[in-house]
Coordinates of C-alpha atoms and ligand atoms in Angstrom, one line a residue:
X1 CA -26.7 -26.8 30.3
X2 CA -25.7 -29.9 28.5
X3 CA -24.5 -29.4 24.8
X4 CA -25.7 -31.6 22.6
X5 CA -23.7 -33.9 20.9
X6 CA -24.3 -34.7 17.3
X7 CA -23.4 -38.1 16.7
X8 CA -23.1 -37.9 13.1
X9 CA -20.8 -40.6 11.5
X10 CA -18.3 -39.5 8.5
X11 CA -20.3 -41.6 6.2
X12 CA -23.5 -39.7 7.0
X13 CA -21.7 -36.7 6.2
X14 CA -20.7 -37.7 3.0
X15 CA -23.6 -38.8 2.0
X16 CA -25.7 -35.4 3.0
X17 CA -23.3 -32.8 2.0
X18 CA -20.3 -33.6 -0.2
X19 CA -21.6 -34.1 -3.8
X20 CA -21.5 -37.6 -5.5
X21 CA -18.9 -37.0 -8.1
X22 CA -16.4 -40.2 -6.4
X23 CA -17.8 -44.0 -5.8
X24 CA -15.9 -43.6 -2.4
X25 CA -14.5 -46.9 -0.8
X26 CA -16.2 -47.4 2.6
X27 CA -12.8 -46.5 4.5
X28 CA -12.0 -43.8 6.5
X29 CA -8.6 -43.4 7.2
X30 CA -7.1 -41.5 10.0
X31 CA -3.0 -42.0 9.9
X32 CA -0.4 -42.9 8.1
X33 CA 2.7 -44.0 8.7
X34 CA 4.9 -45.1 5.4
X35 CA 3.3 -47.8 3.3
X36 CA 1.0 -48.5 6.2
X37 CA -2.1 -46.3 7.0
X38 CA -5.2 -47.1 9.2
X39 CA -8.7 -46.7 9.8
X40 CA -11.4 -45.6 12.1
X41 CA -11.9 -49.3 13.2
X42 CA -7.8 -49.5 13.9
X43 CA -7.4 -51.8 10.7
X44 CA -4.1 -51.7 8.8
X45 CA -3.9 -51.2 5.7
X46 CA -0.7 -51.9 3.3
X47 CA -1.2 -48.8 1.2
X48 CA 0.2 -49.3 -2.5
X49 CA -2.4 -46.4 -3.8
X50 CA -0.4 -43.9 -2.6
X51 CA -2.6 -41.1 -3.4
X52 CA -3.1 -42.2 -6.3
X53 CA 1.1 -42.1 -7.0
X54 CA 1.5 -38.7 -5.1
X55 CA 2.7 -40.0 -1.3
X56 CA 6.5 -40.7 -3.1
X57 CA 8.3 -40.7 0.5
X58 CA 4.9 -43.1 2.2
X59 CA 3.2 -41.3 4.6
X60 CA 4.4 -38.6 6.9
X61 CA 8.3 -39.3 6.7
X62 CA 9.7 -37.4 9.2
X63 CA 12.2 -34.9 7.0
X64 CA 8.9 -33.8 5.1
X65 CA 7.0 -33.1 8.1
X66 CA 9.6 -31.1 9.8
X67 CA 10.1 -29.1 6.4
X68 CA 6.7 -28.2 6.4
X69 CA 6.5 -27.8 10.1
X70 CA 9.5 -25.3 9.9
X71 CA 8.4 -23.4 7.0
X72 CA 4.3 -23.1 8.3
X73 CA 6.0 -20.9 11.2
X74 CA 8.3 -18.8 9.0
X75 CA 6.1 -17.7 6.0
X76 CA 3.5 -19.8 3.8
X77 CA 2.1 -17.6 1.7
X78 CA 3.2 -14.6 -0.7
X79 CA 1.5 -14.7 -4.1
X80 CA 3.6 -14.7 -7.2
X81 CA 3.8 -10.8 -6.9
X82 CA 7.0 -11.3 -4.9
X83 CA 9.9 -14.0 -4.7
X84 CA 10.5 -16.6 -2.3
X85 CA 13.4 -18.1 -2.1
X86 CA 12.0 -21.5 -1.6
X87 CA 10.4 -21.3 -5.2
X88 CA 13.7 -20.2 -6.6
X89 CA 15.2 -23.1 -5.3
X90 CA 13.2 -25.6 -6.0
X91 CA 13.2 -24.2 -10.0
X92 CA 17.0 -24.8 -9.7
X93 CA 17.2 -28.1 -8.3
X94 CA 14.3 -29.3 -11.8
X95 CA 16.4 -27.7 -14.4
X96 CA 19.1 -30.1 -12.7
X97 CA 17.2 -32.8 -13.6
X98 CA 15.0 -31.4 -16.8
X99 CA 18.4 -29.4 -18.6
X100 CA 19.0 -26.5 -19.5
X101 CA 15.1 -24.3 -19.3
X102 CA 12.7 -22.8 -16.9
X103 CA 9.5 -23.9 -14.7
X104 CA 6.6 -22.6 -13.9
X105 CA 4.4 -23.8 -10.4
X106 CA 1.1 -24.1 -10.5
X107 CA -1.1 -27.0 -7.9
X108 CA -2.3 -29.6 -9.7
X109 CA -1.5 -31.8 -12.8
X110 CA -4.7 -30.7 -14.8
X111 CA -3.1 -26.9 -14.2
X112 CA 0.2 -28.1 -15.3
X113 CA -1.5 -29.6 -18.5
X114 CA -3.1 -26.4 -19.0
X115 CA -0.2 -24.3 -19.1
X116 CA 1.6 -26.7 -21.4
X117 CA -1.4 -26.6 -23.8
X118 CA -1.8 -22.5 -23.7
X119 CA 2.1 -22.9 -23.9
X120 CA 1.7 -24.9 -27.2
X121 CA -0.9 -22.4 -28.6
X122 CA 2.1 -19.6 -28.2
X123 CA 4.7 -22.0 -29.9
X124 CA 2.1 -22.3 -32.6
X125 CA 1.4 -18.5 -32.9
X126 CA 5.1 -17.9 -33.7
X127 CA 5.6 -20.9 -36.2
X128 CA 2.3 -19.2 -38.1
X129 CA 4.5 -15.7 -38.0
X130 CA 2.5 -14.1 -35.6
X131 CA -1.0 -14.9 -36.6
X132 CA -3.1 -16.2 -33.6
X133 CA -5.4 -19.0 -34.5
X134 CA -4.0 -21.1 -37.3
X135 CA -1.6 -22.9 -35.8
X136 CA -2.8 -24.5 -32.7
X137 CA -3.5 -28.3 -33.2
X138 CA -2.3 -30.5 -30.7
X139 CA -2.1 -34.0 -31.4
X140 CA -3.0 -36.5 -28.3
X141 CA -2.9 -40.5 -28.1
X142 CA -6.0 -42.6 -27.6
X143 CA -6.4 -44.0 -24.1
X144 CA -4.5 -40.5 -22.6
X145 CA -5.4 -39.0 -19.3
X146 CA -4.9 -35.5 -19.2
X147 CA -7.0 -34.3 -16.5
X148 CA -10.2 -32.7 -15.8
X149 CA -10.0 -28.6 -16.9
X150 CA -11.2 -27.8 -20.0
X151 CA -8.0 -28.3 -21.6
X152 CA -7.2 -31.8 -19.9
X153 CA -10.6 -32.9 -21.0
X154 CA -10.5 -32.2 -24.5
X155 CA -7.0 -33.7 -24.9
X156 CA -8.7 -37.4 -23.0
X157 CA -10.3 -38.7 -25.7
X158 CA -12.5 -41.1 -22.9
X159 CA -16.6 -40.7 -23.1
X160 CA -16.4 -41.4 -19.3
X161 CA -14.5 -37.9 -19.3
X162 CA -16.2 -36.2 -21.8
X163 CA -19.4 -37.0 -21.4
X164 CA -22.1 -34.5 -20.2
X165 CA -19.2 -31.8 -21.0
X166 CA -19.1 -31.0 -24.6
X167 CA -18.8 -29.0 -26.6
X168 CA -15.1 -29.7 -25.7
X169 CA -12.2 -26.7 -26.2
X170 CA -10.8 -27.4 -30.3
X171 CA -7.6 -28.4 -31.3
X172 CA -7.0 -32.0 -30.3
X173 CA -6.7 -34.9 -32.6
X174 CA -5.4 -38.6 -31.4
X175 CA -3.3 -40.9 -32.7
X176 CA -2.8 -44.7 -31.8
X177 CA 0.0 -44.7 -28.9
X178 CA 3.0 -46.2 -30.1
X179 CA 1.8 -46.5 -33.6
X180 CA 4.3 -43.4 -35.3
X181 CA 2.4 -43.5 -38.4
X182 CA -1.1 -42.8 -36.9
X183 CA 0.5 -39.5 -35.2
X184 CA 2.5 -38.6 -38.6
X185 CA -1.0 -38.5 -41.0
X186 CA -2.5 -36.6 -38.2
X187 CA 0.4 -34.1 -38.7
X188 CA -0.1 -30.5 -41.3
X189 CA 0.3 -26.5 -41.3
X190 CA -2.3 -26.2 -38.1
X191 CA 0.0 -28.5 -35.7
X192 CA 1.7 -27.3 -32.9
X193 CA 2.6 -29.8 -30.6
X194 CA 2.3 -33.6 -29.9
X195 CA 1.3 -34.4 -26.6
X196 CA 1.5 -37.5 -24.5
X197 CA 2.0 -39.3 -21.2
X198 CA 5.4 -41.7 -21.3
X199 CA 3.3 -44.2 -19.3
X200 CA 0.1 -44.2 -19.5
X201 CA -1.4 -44.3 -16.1
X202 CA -5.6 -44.0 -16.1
X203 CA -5.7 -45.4 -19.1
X204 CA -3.9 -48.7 -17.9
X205 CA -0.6 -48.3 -17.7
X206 CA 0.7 -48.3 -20.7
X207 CA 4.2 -47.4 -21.8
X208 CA 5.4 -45.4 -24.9
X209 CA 8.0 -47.4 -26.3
X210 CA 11.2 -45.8 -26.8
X211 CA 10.8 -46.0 -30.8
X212 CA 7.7 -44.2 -30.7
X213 CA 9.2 -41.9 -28.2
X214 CA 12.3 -41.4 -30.5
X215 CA 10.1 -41.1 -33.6
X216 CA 8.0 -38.4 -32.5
X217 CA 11.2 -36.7 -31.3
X218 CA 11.9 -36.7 -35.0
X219 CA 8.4 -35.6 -36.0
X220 CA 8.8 -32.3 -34.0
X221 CA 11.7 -31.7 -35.3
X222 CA 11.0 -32.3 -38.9
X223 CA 8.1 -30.3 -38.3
X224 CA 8.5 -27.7 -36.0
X225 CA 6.3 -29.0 -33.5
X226 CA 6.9 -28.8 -29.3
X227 CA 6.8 -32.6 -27.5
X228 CA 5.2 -32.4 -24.3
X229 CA 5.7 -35.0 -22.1
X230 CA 2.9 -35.7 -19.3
X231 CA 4.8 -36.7 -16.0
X232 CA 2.4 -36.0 -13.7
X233 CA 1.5 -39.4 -12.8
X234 CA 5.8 -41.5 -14.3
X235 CA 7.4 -38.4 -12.6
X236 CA 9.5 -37.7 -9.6
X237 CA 11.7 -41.4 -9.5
X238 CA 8.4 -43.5 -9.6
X239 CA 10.0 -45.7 -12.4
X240 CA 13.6 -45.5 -11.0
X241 CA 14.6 -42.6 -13.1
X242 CA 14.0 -38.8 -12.1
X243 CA 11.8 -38.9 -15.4
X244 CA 10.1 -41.6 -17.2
X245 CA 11.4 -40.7 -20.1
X246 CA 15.5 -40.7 -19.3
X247 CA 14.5 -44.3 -19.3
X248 CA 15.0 -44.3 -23.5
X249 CA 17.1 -41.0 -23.8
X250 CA 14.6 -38.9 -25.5
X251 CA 14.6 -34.6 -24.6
X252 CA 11.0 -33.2 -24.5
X253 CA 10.6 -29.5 -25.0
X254 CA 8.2 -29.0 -22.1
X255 CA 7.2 -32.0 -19.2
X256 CA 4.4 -31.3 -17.0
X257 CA 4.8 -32.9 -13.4
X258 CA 2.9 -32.8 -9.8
X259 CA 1.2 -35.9 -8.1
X260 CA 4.3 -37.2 -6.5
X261 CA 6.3 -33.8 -6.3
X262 CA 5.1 -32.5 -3.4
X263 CA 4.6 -35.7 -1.7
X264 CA 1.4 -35.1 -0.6
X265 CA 1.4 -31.3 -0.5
X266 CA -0.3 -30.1 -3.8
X267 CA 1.8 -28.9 -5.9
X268 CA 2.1 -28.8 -9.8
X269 CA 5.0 -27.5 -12.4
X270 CA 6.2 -27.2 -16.1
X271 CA 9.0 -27.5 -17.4
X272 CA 10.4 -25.3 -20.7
X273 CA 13.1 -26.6 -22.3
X274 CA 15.3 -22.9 -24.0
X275 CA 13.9 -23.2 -27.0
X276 CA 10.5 -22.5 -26.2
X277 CA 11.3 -20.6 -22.4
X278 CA 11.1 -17.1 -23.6
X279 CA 7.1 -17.9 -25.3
X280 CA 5.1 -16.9 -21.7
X281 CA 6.2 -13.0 -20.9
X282 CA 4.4 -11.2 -18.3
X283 CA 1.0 -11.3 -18.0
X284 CA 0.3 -14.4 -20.3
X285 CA -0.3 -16.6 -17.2
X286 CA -0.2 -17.1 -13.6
X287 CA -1.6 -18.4 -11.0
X288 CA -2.1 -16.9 -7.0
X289 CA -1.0 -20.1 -5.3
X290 CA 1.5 -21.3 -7.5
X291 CA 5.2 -21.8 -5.6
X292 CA 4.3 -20.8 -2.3
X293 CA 6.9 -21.3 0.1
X294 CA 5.2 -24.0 1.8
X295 CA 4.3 -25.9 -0.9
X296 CA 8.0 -25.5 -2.4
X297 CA 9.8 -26.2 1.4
X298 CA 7.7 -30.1 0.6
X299 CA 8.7 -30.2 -2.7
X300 CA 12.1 -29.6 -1.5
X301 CA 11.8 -31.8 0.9
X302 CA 10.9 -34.6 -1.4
X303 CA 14.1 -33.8 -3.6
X304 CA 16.0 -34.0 -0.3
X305 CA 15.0 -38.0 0.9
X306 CA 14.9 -38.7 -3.0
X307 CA 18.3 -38.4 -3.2
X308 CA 19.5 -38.6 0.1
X309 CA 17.7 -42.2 0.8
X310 CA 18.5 -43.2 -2.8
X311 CA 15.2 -44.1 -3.6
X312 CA 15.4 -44.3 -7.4
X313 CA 18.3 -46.5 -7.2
X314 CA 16.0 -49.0 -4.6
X315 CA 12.9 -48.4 -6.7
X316 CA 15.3 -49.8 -9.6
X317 CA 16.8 -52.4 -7.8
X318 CA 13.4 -53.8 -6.2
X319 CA 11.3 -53.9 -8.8
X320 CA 12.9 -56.7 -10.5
X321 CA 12.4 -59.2 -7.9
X322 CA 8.6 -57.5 -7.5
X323 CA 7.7 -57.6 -11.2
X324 CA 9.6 -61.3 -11.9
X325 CA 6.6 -62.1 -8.5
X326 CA 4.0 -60.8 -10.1
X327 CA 4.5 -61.6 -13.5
X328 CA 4.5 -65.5 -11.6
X329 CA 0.8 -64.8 -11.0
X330 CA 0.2 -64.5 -14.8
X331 CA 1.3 -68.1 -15.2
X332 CA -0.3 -69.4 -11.7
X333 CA -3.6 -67.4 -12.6
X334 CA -4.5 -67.9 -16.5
X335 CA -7.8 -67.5 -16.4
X336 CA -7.7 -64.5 -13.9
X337 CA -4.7 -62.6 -15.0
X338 CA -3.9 -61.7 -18.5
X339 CA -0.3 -59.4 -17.8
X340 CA 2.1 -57.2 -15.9
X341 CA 2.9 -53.7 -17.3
X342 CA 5.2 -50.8 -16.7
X343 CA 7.9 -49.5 -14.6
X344 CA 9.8 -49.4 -11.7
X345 CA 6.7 -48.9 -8.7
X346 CA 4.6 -47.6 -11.3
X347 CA 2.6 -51.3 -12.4
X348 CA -0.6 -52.2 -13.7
X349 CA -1.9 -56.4 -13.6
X350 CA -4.4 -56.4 -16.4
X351 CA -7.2 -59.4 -15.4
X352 CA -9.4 -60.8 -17.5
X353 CA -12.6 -59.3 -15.6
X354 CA -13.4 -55.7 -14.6
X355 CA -11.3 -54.8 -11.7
X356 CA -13.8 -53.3 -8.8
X357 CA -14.7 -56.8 -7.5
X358 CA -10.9 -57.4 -7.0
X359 CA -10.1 -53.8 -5.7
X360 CA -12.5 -54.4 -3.4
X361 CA -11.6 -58.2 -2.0
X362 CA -7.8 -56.6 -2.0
X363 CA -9.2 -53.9 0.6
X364 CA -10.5 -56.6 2.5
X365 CA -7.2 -58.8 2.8
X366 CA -5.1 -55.1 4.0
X367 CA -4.1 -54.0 0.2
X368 CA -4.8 -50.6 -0.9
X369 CA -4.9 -50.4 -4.6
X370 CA -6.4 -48.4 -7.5
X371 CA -7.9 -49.6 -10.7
X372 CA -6.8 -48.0 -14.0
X373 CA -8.5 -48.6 -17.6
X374 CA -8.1 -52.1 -19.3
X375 CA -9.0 -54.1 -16.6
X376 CA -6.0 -53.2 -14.9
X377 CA -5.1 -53.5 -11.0
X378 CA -2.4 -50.7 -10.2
X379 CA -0.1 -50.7 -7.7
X380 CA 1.7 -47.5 -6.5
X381 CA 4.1 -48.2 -4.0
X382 CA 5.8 -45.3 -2.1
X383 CA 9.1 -44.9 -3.4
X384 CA 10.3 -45.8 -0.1
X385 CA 8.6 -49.3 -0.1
X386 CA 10.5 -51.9 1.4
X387 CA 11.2 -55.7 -0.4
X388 CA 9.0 -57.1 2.9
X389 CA 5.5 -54.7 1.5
X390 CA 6.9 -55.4 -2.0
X391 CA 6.8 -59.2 -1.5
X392 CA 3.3 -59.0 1.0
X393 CA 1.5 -57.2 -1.8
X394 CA 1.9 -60.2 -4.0
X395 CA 1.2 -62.5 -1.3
X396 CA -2.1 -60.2 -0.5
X397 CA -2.7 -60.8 -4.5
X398 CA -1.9 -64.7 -4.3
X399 CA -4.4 -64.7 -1.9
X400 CA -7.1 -63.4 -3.4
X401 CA -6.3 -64.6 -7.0
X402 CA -6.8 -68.2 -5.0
X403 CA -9.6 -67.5 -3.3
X404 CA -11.5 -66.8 -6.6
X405 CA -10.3 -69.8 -8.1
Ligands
PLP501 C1 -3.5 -37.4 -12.3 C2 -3.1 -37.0 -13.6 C3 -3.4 -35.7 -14.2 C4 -4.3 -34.7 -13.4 O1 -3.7 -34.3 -12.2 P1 -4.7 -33.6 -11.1 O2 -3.7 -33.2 -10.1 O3 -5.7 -34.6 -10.7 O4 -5.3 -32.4 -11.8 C5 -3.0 -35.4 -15.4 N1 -2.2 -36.2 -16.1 C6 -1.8 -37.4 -15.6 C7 -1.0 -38.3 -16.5 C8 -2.3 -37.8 -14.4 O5 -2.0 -39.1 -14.0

């Protein structure tokens, strides 16, 4: 007897069983190989999404695969019950880059976030001498992305986030980003930390400029307050340095990091800086997959080709020519392009209409690339991106700005 052969497409199967919570792209993609990944139709694609700025080395580099191949046949999973070494390891080579602290693993950037903001809620316990539930404000900017947990959503003041959600968790407040004075009034006895992304990446891109940066420094100290920097989405040498924020000199007391960590393994982490390292003691949080030797051999990994490929230093040295390109579109385009912000591989083109129509015609022409808040295009190289897909993905833009000329 025959067996039958469902011909179901991947579409159709979306569409009946996976619930609606994305506006997917038509596009299913079956490999990737750097910057490039393909299709089911065998179209190539020049992918500057990244995974949204998680594939840092492109996709499948061949040190990350072996890592993961090597350490899927030795031992993937152990709970946090036990060491591994891997995890130990990988906590090392951070507090080589973070200073002198401890980190915690965890899977995602939204469980990250979470164990910063239960971490401030124990910093403010111990300024209020003890007494749980006075001190535990945490001030947030406007336009911040946090993630979607409880916690992330309260401290993303968006009503696209929010919405259908409330009531959302208490103790968030927000500023104006970069505006020092709107964060200071919002400061009294109930404050425990200030809490922002160094660039802004949902919300558009936006940088923290390295007054602001240095003046909230001040304000926690003057104030007893933890700064918590969220990396999840500058982190890991997408704007040339290890961490956005080395860019201006400023020391957090906590960062929160995954998307590009693990490289495309899920993987999250914090960061504690001394001062506030001793706050979580045993049994104040965890996590069962959290640091699993897998998920720490591709972290590793990552780390590895980072340095070894000296991808920070090409990120830094590329993005000159790249930016000064597309920064040329904002004087060849006008009335299409309004501005090129950030970092490194980490930029957003703002346009003067909403981006999905131009998202879309970029697909079309072979350019992968997310849309952010603002009106804003962003483009995510792989750290490992070349000057050639640099230099394409503006020509992919120049092509489309003209077309809709
Ligand atoms: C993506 C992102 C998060 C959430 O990370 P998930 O892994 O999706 O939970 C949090 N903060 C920032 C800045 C992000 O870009």
């Amino acid at each position: 007897m025959q067996p039958s052969i469902v011909r179901t497409s991947t579409a159709d199967l979306y569409d009946a069983h996976v619930l609606k919570n994305y506006a997917r792209a038509a596009l299913t993609l079956v490999r990737g190989r750097g910057s490039l990944v393909w299709d089911d139709q065998g179209r190539q694609f020049l992918d500057f999404t990244s995974g949204i700025a998680v594939n840092a080395l492109g996709h499948c580099h061949p040190h990350w695969v072996a890592a993961i191949q090597r350490q899927a046949g030795e031992l993937i999973h152990t709970s946090n019950l036990f060491r591994n070494s891997n995890q130990a390891e990988l906590a090392r080579r951070l507090v080589g880059y973070a200073g002198p602290g401890r980190v915690f693993f965890c899977n995602s950037g939204a469980e990250a976030n979470e164990a910063l903001l239960k971490l401030a809620r124990l910093h403010g316990m111990r300024k209020a001498g003890g007494e749980e539930g006075k001190c535990y404000q945490v001030i947030c900017a406007k336009q911040a992305f946090h993630g979607r947990t409880f916690g992330g959503m309260s401290a993303t003041p968006q009503e696209k986030i929010q919405k259908g959600f409330r009531p959302m968790t208490p103790g968030f407040v927000f500023g104006e980003l970069n505006n020092l004075a709107s964060f200071e009034a919002l400061i009294d006895e109930s404050t425990a930390a200030i809490f922002v992304e160094t660039i802004q990446g949902e919300g558009g891109v936006n940088p923290c400029t390295s007054d602001f940066l240095h003046g909230l420094r001040r304000l926690c100290d003057q104030h007893n307050l933890l700064l918590m920097l969220d990396e999840v989405q500058c982190g890991i040498g997408r704007t040339g340095s290890f961490y956005a924020f080395e860019h201006v000199g400023v020391r957090p007391d906590a960062i929160g990091m995954a998307k590009g960590l693990g490289g495309g393994f899920p993987i999250g982490a914090i960061w504690v800086g001394e001062r506030a390292a001793d706050l979580f003691q045993p049994g104040s949080h965890g996590t069962t997959f959290g640091g699993t030797p897998l998920a720490c051999a591709a972290a590793l990994a990552v780390l590895d080709v980072l340095e070894r490929e000296r991808l920070m230093e090409n990120v830094r040295l590329n993005s000159v020519r790249w930016h000064a390109d597309l920064r040329q579109l904002v004087a060849d385009f006008p009335k299409q392009v309004v501005g090129v912000r950030g970092q490194g591989y980490m930029v957003g083109v703002q346009m003067v209409a909403e981006p999905p129509a131009y998202v879309a015609a970029l697909r079309e022409a072979g350019l992968l690339a997310p849309p952010a808040g603002g009106n804003v295009i962003r483009l995510l190289p792989p750290l490992t991106a070349t000057v050639a897909e640099l230099e394409q993905s503006v020509n992919l833009l120049r092509g489309v700005l003209a077309s809709r000329t």
